Amino acid sequence: METAFEVLAEPRRREILDLLRTGERVVGELVEQLPLSQPTVSKHLKVLRQAGLVEVRQDAQRRWYRLRPEPLAEIDSWLRPYRQMWEQRLDALQQHLDSRDEPWNPNCR
């Protein structure tokens, strides 16, 4: 089974997750929003489901897919130190720019 990072490396799967952020959707709604065929969307949903990133509920003939936030929270937790590192570097850059005597002019080189 693929890890969440491997699953999320596919841009179309990230697009599907973006669409599911707003709530449950059936496959047909996803197909309408994506430049993909129904079988392709279904295959991506299967991979997302196997990775635990989405879950499905059956309602008569319709299958409703929704985002599972728990695995994404784990990824967010893993990324936190990297985000902090970049924030510190950006803060240092901002302090450096603020400490310059003259205002920065993008037209001067």
Short mmCIF file of C-alpha atoms in Angstrom, two decimals:
data_model
loop_
_atom_site.label_atom_id
_atom_site.label_comp_id
_atom_site.label_asym_id
_atom_site.label_seq_id
_atom_site.Cartn_x
_atom_site.Cartn_y
_atom_site.Cartn_z
CA MET A 1 0.00 0.00 0.00
CA GLU A 2 1.23 3.49 -0.86
CA THR A 3 2.00 6.00 1.87
CA ALA A 4 0.00 9.20 2.14
CA PHE A 5 2.97 11.11 0.67
CA GLU A 6 3.10 8.82 -2.36
CA VAL A 7 -0.65 9.14 -2.83
CA LEU A 8 -0.52 12.94 -2.54
CA ALA A 9 2.34 13.16 -5.03
CA GLU A 10 -0.26 12.71 -7.79
CA PRO A 11 -1.67 16.19 -8.68
CA ARG A 12 -5.12 14.87 -9.68
CA ARG A 13 -5.56 13.26 -6.26
CA ARG A 14 -4.76 16.57 -4.62
CA GLU A 15 -7.39 18.20 -6.85
CA ILE A 16 -9.93 15.61 -5.69
CA LEU A 17 -9.06 16.33 -2.05
CA ASP A 18 -9.43 20.06 -2.71
CA LEU A 19 -12.94 19.44 -4.05
CA LEU A 20 -13.82 17.28 -1.05
CA ARG A 21 -12.72 20.00 1.40
CA THR A 22 -16.11 21.66 1.02
CA GLY A 23 -18.07 18.50 1.78
CA GLU A 24 -19.23 15.15 0.50
CA ARG A 25 -19.52 14.57 -3.21
CA VAL A 26 -20.56 11.74 -5.47
CA VAL A 27 -18.25 10.57 -8.26
CA GLY A 28 -20.37 12.30 -10.91
CA GLU A 29 -19.87 15.69 -9.27
CA LEU A 30 -16.12 15.15 -9.18
CA VAL A 31 -16.09 14.11 -12.84
CA GLU A 32 -17.92 17.34 -13.74
CA GLN A 33 -15.24 19.40 -11.99
CA LEU A 34 -12.20 17.55 -13.33
CA PRO A 35 -10.91 16.92 -16.85
CA LEU A 36 -10.96 13.17 -16.16
CA SER A 37 -13.17 10.26 -17.10
CA GLN A 38 -15.39 8.57 -14.53
CA PRO A 39 -13.23 5.41 -14.44
CA THR A 40 -10.10 7.50 -13.84
CA VAL A 41 -11.73 9.47 -11.01
CA SER A 42 -12.94 6.20 -9.49
CA LYS A 43 -9.42 4.76 -9.61
CA HIS A 44 -8.01 7.84 -7.87
CA LEU A 45 -10.74 7.63 -5.24
CA LYS A 46 -9.89 3.98 -4.62
CA VAL A 47 -6.24 4.87 -3.99
CA LEU A 48 -7.26 7.75 -1.71
CA ARG A 49 -9.62 5.44 0.17
CA GLN A 50 -6.96 2.75 0.59
CA ALA A 51 -4.58 5.37 1.98
CA GLY A 52 -7.26 6.45 4.47
CA LEU A 53 -7.52 9.97 3.07
CA VAL A 54 -11.18 9.64 2.07
CA GLU A 55 -14.07 7.52 3.17
CA VAL A 56 -17.19 6.48 1.34
CA ARG A 57 -20.78 5.93 2.38
CA GLN A 58 -23.37 4.15 0.30
CA ASP A 59 -26.78 5.79 -0.14
CA ALA A 60 -28.95 3.63 -2.39
CA GLN A 61 -27.17 3.71 -5.77
CA ARG A 62 -24.89 6.60 -4.89
CA ARG A 63 -21.49 6.49 -3.25
CA TRP A 64 -20.66 9.65 -1.31
CA TYR A 65 -17.00 10.45 -0.73
CA ARG A 66 -15.69 12.71 2.01
CA LEU A 67 -12.33 13.83 3.27
CA ARG A 68 -10.83 12.19 6.36
CA PRO A 69 -8.87 14.94 8.17
CA GLU A 70 -6.92 12.66 10.54
CA PRO A 71 -4.23 11.52 8.05
CA LEU A 72 -3.82 15.10 6.85
CA ALA A 73 -3.35 16.22 10.46
CA GLU A 74 -0.52 13.68 10.77
CA ILE A 75 1.13 15.08 7.65
CA ASP A 76 0.66 18.61 8.95
CA SER A 77 2.28 17.61 12.23
CA TRP A 78 5.25 16.12 10.38
CA LEU A 79 5.61 19.29 8.26
CA ARG A 80 5.42 21.68 11.24
CA PRO A 81 9.21 21.82 11.94
CA TYR A 82 9.93 22.52 8.27
CA ARG A 83 7.35 25.29 8.20
CA GLN A 84 8.93 26.79 11.33
CA MET A 85 12.37 26.64 9.70
CA TRP A 86 11.11 28.56 6.65
CA GLU A 87 9.24 31.06 8.79
CA GLN A 88 12.43 31.76 10.76
CA ARG A 89 14.39 32.27 7.54
CA LEU A 90 11.73 34.55 6.12
CA ASP A 91 11.64 36.50 9.40
CA ALA A 92 15.43 36.91 9.25
CA LEU A 93 15.18 38.14 5.66
CA GLN A 94 12.47 40.62 6.65
CA GLN A 95 14.60 41.90 9.54
CA HIS A 96 17.55 42.32 7.19
CA LEU A 97 15.45 44.25 4.70
CA ASP A 98 13.94 46.39 7.46
CA SER A 99 17.42 47.24 8.79
CA ARG A 100 18.59 48.78 5.52
CA ASP A 101 19.10 52.56 5.63
CA GLU A 102 17.28 53.32 2.43
CA PRO A 103 13.91 51.95 1.35
CA TRP A 104 14.03 49.20 -1.21
CA ASN A 105 13.16 50.32 -4.72
CA PRO A 106 12.50 47.48 -7.16
CA ASN A 107 13.31 49.77 -10.11
CA CYS A 108 16.88 50.38 -8.91
CA ARG A 109 19.44 47.73 -9.68
#
